[in-house]
Amino acid sequence: MPDSQALTIRSAMPADVPKIFRLIEALAEYEKLSHEVVGNATTLGEHLFGPKVCIEAILAEWNGDAIAFALFFQNYSVQLLQPGLYLEDLFVMPAYRGQGVGKALLTQLAQTALERHCGQLEWSVLDWNAPAIAFYRRMGADILEQFRVCRVAGEAIAHLAAQPISSRVRSATADDLAELRPLIEAKSAVISTALDPTAPDTSIKNASTKNTFIKDSSLDPLAELRQHLWGDHPTAQIQIAVAEDKVIGCAVFSQNYSTFLTKPGFFVGSVLTAPDQPKLSLQQDLLTVLAQQTIAQNFGRLEWLTEADQDTSVHQGLEATLLPDWRICRVSGPALTQLSQPR
């Protein structure tokens, strides 16, 4: 069994790719999802260390043997106006559980998040995995029970991409930001969850002054968005819906990753629509264009969150799969700082 003297946490190197992929296969077997592993170690290595890196990994070793890994990437929160880290997968070999390995990996990730000025660390967990949920709660994570993941993958992406579009959708430019201000403020008069559908009301009510930009007139949300969308190191992208040269909706999204597919994808963090516009049709228009981009870039999937009690027929009409067993975990604010402290 591991102890503090024998356990090592380090960033992955190219030579580690076969080890990481073997751990991915062990993870899939544990989650009863081995049939979904259709990717390979070669592609994983390209995404970790190739010319277009889109994922990162840290490895836990015991006496030189790889016993655990964490695969993660950067995402974005419109509510916080900050990048975040998303932990796509964390897995510890069964013989080494209960020894602080998972805690050490999460601590390293929290430290990385703070070093990069990220506002939150997120990941998902299966609702039947009670030991993991209890562990994550002890680490300070909130479990977002009210949200479910919607996913479009495989043939469903082509179906969504072929849907008719009633409005004109295009990539936003910095010149569009002025028009986005009333749209954002209309959806967030009291910092409502419309700014970030992944954020529970409690996290918004307890947000720091730095993050509650609607209440603090000294902060300019559009200046923050400009930096994160078109600065030296962009962390998000935005598509806008336009009618009669007026911005009537937008989707803020970032790249994510599927470990089992070993392919990047897109995650839609927020869809905002003007109050006088048909919300559902605009959402479909924006998601349709993003499905087209998913195909064009040979990505594996398109995902977003929906409220658990929302009418599922909307998503079924898009051939989106609702993942009822998955829950989002989030650590932010003081809890993120506390998690970053070695214990």
Coordinates of C-alpha atoms in Angstrom, one line a residue:
M1 CA 0.0 0.0 0.0
P2 CA 1.2 3.5 -0.7
D3 CA 2.6 5.9 1.9
S4 CA 3.6 9.6 1.7
Q5 CA 7.2 8.6 1.1
A6 CA 6.5 6.3 -1.9
L7 CA 3.7 8.2 -3.6
T8 CA 4.7 10.6 -6.4
I9 CA 2.5 13.0 -8.3
R10 CA 3.9 14.5 -11.5
S11 CA 2.9 15.8 -14.9
A12 CA 2.7 13.2 -17.6
M13 CA 5.4 12.8 -20.2
P14 CA 5.2 11.3 -23.7
A15 CA 6.6 8.0 -22.5
D16 CA 3.7 7.7 -20.1
V17 CA 1.0 7.6 -22.8
P18 CA 0.7 3.7 -22.9
K19 CA 0.4 3.7 -19.1
I20 CA -2.3 6.3 -19.1
F21 CA -4.3 4.5 -21.7
R22 CA -4.1 1.2 -19.7
L23 CA -5.5 3.2 -16.7
I24 CA -8.3 4.5 -19.0
E25 CA -9.2 1.0 -19.9
A26 CA -9.3 0.0 -16.2
L27 CA -11.5 3.1 -15.5
A28 CA -13.9 2.1 -18.3
E29 CA -14.2 -1.5 -16.9
Y30 CA -14.9 -0.1 -13.4
E31 CA -17.7 2.2 -14.8
K32 CA -19.1 -0.7 -16.8
L33 CA -18.4 1.3 -20.0
S34 CA -15.6 -0.8 -21.7
H35 CA -17.7 -0.9 -24.8
E36 CA -17.4 2.9 -25.2
V37 CA -13.6 2.9 -25.4
V38 CA -13.1 3.2 -29.1
G39 CA -10.1 5.5 -29.1
N40 CA -6.4 4.5 -28.9
A41 CA -3.1 5.5 -27.2
T42 CA -1.6 7.0 -30.3
T43 CA -4.4 9.6 -30.7
L44 CA -4.3 10.3 -26.9
G45 CA -0.6 11.0 -27.2
E46 CA -1.2 13.4 -30.1
H47 CA -3.7 15.3 -28.0
L48 CA -1.5 15.4 -24.9
F49 CA 1.8 16.2 -26.6
G50 CA 1.2 16.9 -30.3
P51 CA 1.1 20.1 -32.3
K52 CA -2.5 20.9 -31.1
V53 CA -2.5 20.0 -27.4
C54 CA -6.1 20.0 -26.0
I55 CA -5.8 17.9 -22.9
E56 CA -3.3 17.5 -19.9
A57 CA -2.6 14.7 -17.5
I58 CA -1.0 14.1 -14.2
L59 CA 0.1 10.7 -13.0
A60 CA 0.4 9.1 -9.6
E61 CA 3.2 6.6 -9.1
W62 CA 4.0 4.1 -6.4
N63 CA 7.6 3.0 -6.5
G64 CA 7.7 3.9 -10.1
D65 CA 4.5 2.1 -11.1
A66 CA 1.6 4.1 -12.5
I67 CA -1.4 3.6 -10.1
A68 CA -3.6 6.6 -10.9
F69 CA -4.2 9.5 -13.3
A70 CA -6.1 12.6 -13.8
L71 CA -7.0 14.0 -17.3
F72 CA -8.1 17.6 -17.5
F73 CA -8.6 20.7 -19.7
Q74 CA -9.4 24.3 -19.4
N75 CA -13.1 25.5 -19.6
Y76 CA -14.9 28.8 -19.0
S77 CA -17.6 30.2 -16.7
V78 CA -19.6 33.2 -18.0
Q79 CA -21.0 33.7 -14.5
L80 CA -17.5 34.1 -13.0
L81 CA -16.0 35.6 -16.2
Q82 CA -13.0 33.4 -15.5
P83 CA -11.5 30.2 -17.0
G84 CA -11.8 27.1 -15.0
L85 CA -10.3 23.6 -15.0
Y86 CA -12.5 20.6 -15.9
L87 CA -11.4 17.2 -14.7
E88 CA -12.5 14.8 -17.4
D89 CA -11.3 11.6 -15.6
L90 CA -9.7 10.6 -12.3
F91 CA -9.0 7.0 -11.6
V92 CA -7.1 5.2 -8.8
M93 CA -6.4 1.5 -9.1
P94 CA -8.5 -0.4 -6.5
A95 CA -5.6 -1.7 -4.5
Y96 CA -4.4 1.8 -3.8
R97 CA -7.7 3.4 -2.7
G98 CA -8.3 4.9 0.7
Q99 CA -4.6 5.9 0.9
G100 CA -4.8 9.6 -0.1
V101 CA -4.0 9.1 -3.8
G102 CA -7.2 10.7 -5.1
K103 CA -6.9 13.5 -2.6
A104 CA -3.3 14.2 -3.7
L105 CA -4.4 14.4 -7.3
L106 CA -7.3 16.8 -6.5
T107 CA -4.9 18.9 -4.4
Q108 CA -2.5 19.2 -7.3
L109 CA -5.4 20.1 -9.7
A110 CA -6.6 22.8 -7.3
Q111 CA -3.1 24.2 -7.0
T112 CA -2.9 24.3 -10.9
A113 CA -6.3 26.0 -11.0
L114 CA -5.2 28.8 -8.7
E115 CA -1.8 29.2 -10.4
R116 CA -3.7 29.8 -13.7
H117 CA -6.2 32.2 -12.1
C118 CA -9.1 29.8 -12.6
G119 CA -12.3 30.4 -10.7
Q120 CA -13.4 26.8 -10.3
L121 CA -12.6 23.1 -10.6
E122 CA -15.3 20.8 -12.0
W123 CA -15.8 17.2 -12.8
S124 CA -18.6 14.6 -13.1
V125 CA -19.5 11.6 -11.0
L126 CA -22.0 8.7 -11.4
D127 CA -24.9 9.0 -9.0
W128 CA -24.5 5.3 -8.0
N129 CA -20.9 5.9 -6.9
A130 CA -21.7 6.7 -3.3
P131 CA -18.1 6.4 -2.0
A132 CA -16.8 8.8 -4.6
I133 CA -19.6 11.3 -3.9
A134 CA -19.0 11.2 -0.2
F135 CA -15.2 11.7 -0.8
Y136 CA -15.8 14.7 -3.1
R137 CA -18.1 16.3 -0.6
R138 CA -15.4 15.9 2.1
M139 CA -13.0 17.7 -0.3
G140 CA -15.4 20.7 -0.4
A141 CA -17.2 19.9 -3.6
D142 CA -20.8 20.9 -4.3
I143 CA -22.8 18.3 -6.2
L144 CA -25.1 20.0 -8.7
E145 CA -28.2 17.8 -8.3
Q146 CA -30.4 20.0 -10.4
F147 CA -28.5 19.7 -13.6
R148 CA -28.0 16.9 -16.1
V149 CA -25.6 16.5 -19.1
C150 CA -27.0 16.5 -22.6
R151 CA -24.8 14.9 -25.2
V152 CA -24.9 14.6 -29.0
A153 CA -22.4 12.2 -30.5
G154 CA -22.1 9.8 -33.4
E155 CA -24.9 9.9 -36.0
A156 CA -26.9 12.3 -33.8
I157 CA -24.4 15.1 -34.5
A158 CA -25.1 14.8 -38.2
H159 CA -28.9 14.9 -37.5
L160 CA -28.5 18.0 -35.4
A161 CA -26.2 19.7 -37.9
A162 CA -28.9 19.1 -40.7
Q163 CA -31.7 21.0 -38.8
P164 CA -33.1 24.1 -40.4
I165 CA -32.0 27.4 -39.0
S166 CA -34.4 30.3 -38.7
S167 CA -31.9 33.0 -37.7
R168 CA -28.5 34.0 -39.0
V169 CA -25.7 32.6 -36.7
R170 CA -22.1 33.6 -37.0
S171 CA -18.9 33.8 -34.9
A172 CA -18.8 37.0 -32.8
T173 CA -16.2 39.6 -33.2
A174 CA -15.0 42.2 -30.6
D175 CA -17.3 44.8 -32.4
D176 CA -20.3 42.7 -31.2
L177 CA -19.6 43.1 -27.5
A178 CA -21.5 46.3 -27.0
E179 CA -24.7 44.6 -28.2
L180 CA -24.1 41.7 -25.9
R181 CA -24.2 43.9 -22.8
P182 CA -28.0 44.4 -22.7
L183 CA -28.5 40.8 -23.6
I184 CA -26.4 39.7 -20.7
E185 CA -27.9 42.2 -18.3
A186 CA -31.4 41.2 -19.3
K187 CA -30.7 37.7 -18.3
S188 CA -28.8 38.5 -15.1
A189 CA -30.5 41.5 -13.4
V190 CA -29.9 39.8 -10.0
I191 CA -27.0 37.5 -11.0
S192 CA -29.5 34.8 -12.1
T193 CA -28.4 31.3 -13.1
A194 CA -29.0 32.3 -16.7
L195 CA -25.5 33.6 -16.8
D196 CA -24.1 30.2 -16.1
P197 CA -26.5 27.2 -16.2
T198 CA -24.0 25.1 -14.3
A199 CA -24.1 27.4 -11.2
P200 CA -26.6 26.8 -8.4
D201 CA -28.3 29.7 -6.8
T202 CA -26.3 29.3 -3.6
S203 CA -22.9 29.7 -5.4
I204 CA -24.1 32.9 -7.0
K205 CA -25.5 34.3 -3.8
N206 CA -22.2 33.6 -2.1
A207 CA -20.0 34.8 -5.0
S208 CA -17.3 37.2 -4.1
T209 CA -17.5 40.9 -5.0
K210 CA -14.9 40.3 -7.8
N211 CA -17.3 37.8 -9.5
T212 CA -20.7 39.6 -9.0
F213 CA -20.0 42.1 -11.8
I214 CA -23.6 43.2 -12.2
K215 CA -23.6 44.5 -8.7
D216 CA -20.2 46.2 -9.0
S217 CA -20.4 48.9 -11.5
S218 CA -16.6 49.4 -11.4
L219 CA -16.2 46.1 -13.2
D220 CA -16.8 45.8 -16.9
P221 CA -18.0 42.3 -17.9
L222 CA -17.4 43.0 -21.6
A223 CA -13.8 43.9 -21.0
E224 CA -13.4 40.6 -19.2
L225 CA -15.1 38.7 -22.0
R226 CA -13.0 40.5 -24.6
Q227 CA -9.8 39.3 -23.0
H228 CA -11.0 35.7 -22.6
L229 CA -12.4 35.5 -26.1
W230 CA -9.7 37.4 -28.1
G231 CA -6.8 37.9 -25.8
D232 CA -3.4 36.3 -26.0
H233 CA -4.7 33.1 -24.6
P234 CA -8.3 32.6 -25.5
T235 CA -10.3 30.3 -23.2
A236 CA -13.8 30.5 -24.8
Q237 CA -15.6 31.1 -28.1
I238 CA -18.9 32.7 -28.9
Q239 CA -21.5 32.3 -31.6
I240 CA -24.2 34.9 -32.0
A241 CA -27.7 34.8 -33.5
V242 CA -28.5 37.9 -35.5
A243 CA -31.8 39.3 -36.9
E244 CA -32.1 42.6 -38.7
D245 CA -28.5 43.3 -37.7
K246 CA -29.3 43.0 -34.1
V247 CA -27.8 40.4 -31.7
I248 CA -30.7 38.4 -30.3
G249 CA -28.8 35.4 -28.8
C250 CA -25.5 33.9 -28.1
A251 CA -23.8 30.6 -27.1
V252 CA -20.5 30.7 -25.1
F253 CA -18.6 27.5 -25.5
S254 CA -15.2 25.9 -25.0
Q255 CA -13.4 22.8 -26.0
N256 CA -13.7 19.6 -23.9
Y257 CA -12.5 16.1 -24.4
S258 CA -13.7 12.5 -24.4
T259 CA -11.3 10.1 -22.9
F260 CA -13.0 7.0 -24.3
L261 CA -13.2 8.4 -27.8
T262 CA -9.8 10.1 -27.5
K263 CA -11.3 13.1 -29.3
P264 CA -11.9 16.7 -28.5
G265 CA -15.5 18.0 -28.4
F266 CA -17.4 21.2 -27.5
F267 CA -19.2 22.1 -24.3
V268 CA -21.7 24.9 -24.3
G269 CA -21.5 26.7 -21.0
S270 CA -24.2 29.3 -21.6
V271 CA -26.9 30.1 -24.1
L272 CA -28.4 33.6 -23.7
T273 CA -31.4 34.9 -25.6
A274 CA -33.0 38.3 -25.7
P275 CA -36.3 38.3 -23.6
D276 CA -38.5 39.1 -26.6
Q277 CA -37.1 36.3 -28.7
P278 CA -38.2 32.6 -29.1
K279 CA -35.8 30.9 -26.7
L280 CA -36.1 27.3 -27.8
S281 CA -35.8 28.0 -31.5
L282 CA -32.7 30.2 -30.9
Q283 CA -31.2 27.5 -28.8
Q284 CA -31.7 25.0 -31.5
D285 CA -30.2 27.4 -34.1
L286 CA -27.1 27.9 -32.0
L287 CA -26.7 24.2 -31.2
T288 CA -27.2 23.3 -34.9
V289 CA -24.3 25.6 -35.9
L290 CA -22.1 24.2 -33.2
A291 CA -22.9 20.6 -34.4
Q292 CA -21.8 21.7 -37.8
Q293 CA -18.5 22.9 -36.4
T294 CA -18.1 19.7 -34.4
I295 CA -18.3 17.7 -37.6
A296 CA -16.1 20.1 -39.5
Q297 CA -13.3 19.8 -36.9
N298 CA -13.7 16.0 -36.6
F299 CA -14.6 16.3 -33.0
G300 CA -16.4 13.6 -31.1
R301 CA -19.3 15.2 -29.3
L302 CA -21.3 18.3 -28.3
E303 CA -22.5 18.7 -24.8
W304 CA -24.4 21.1 -22.6
L305 CA -26.3 21.1 -19.3
T306 CA -30.0 21.2 -18.7
E307 CA -32.2 21.4 -15.6
A308 CA -33.3 18.0 -14.3
D309 CA -37.0 19.0 -14.4
Q310 CA -37.0 20.5 -17.9
D311 CA -39.1 19.0 -20.6
T312 CA -36.9 16.3 -22.1
S313 CA -38.9 16.2 -25.4
V314 CA -36.9 19.3 -26.5
H315 CA -33.6 17.4 -26.3
Q316 CA -35.1 14.2 -27.8
G317 CA -36.2 16.3 -30.8
L318 CA -32.5 17.2 -31.3
E319 CA -31.6 13.5 -30.8
A320 CA -29.6 14.5 -27.8
T321 CA -28.9 11.9 -25.1
L322 CA -29.7 12.9 -21.6
L323 CA -27.3 11.3 -19.1
P324 CA -29.5 10.8 -16.1
D325 CA -26.8 9.1 -14.0
W326 CA -24.1 11.8 -14.1
R327 CA -23.8 14.7 -11.6
I328 CA -21.5 17.7 -11.9
C329 CA -19.2 18.4 -9.0
R330 CA -17.8 21.9 -8.4
V331 CA -15.2 23.4 -6.1
S332 CA -14.8 27.2 -6.2
G333 CA -14.1 30.2 -3.9
P334 CA -12.7 29.4 -0.5
A335 CA -13.3 25.7 -1.0
L336 CA -10.9 25.7 -4.0
T337 CA -8.2 27.5 -1.9
Q338 CA -8.7 25.0 0.9
L339 CA -8.5 22.0 -1.4
S340 CA -5.2 23.3 -2.8
Q341 CA -3.6 23.0 0.7
P342 CA -1.7 19.7 1.1
R343 CA -3.1 17.6 4.0

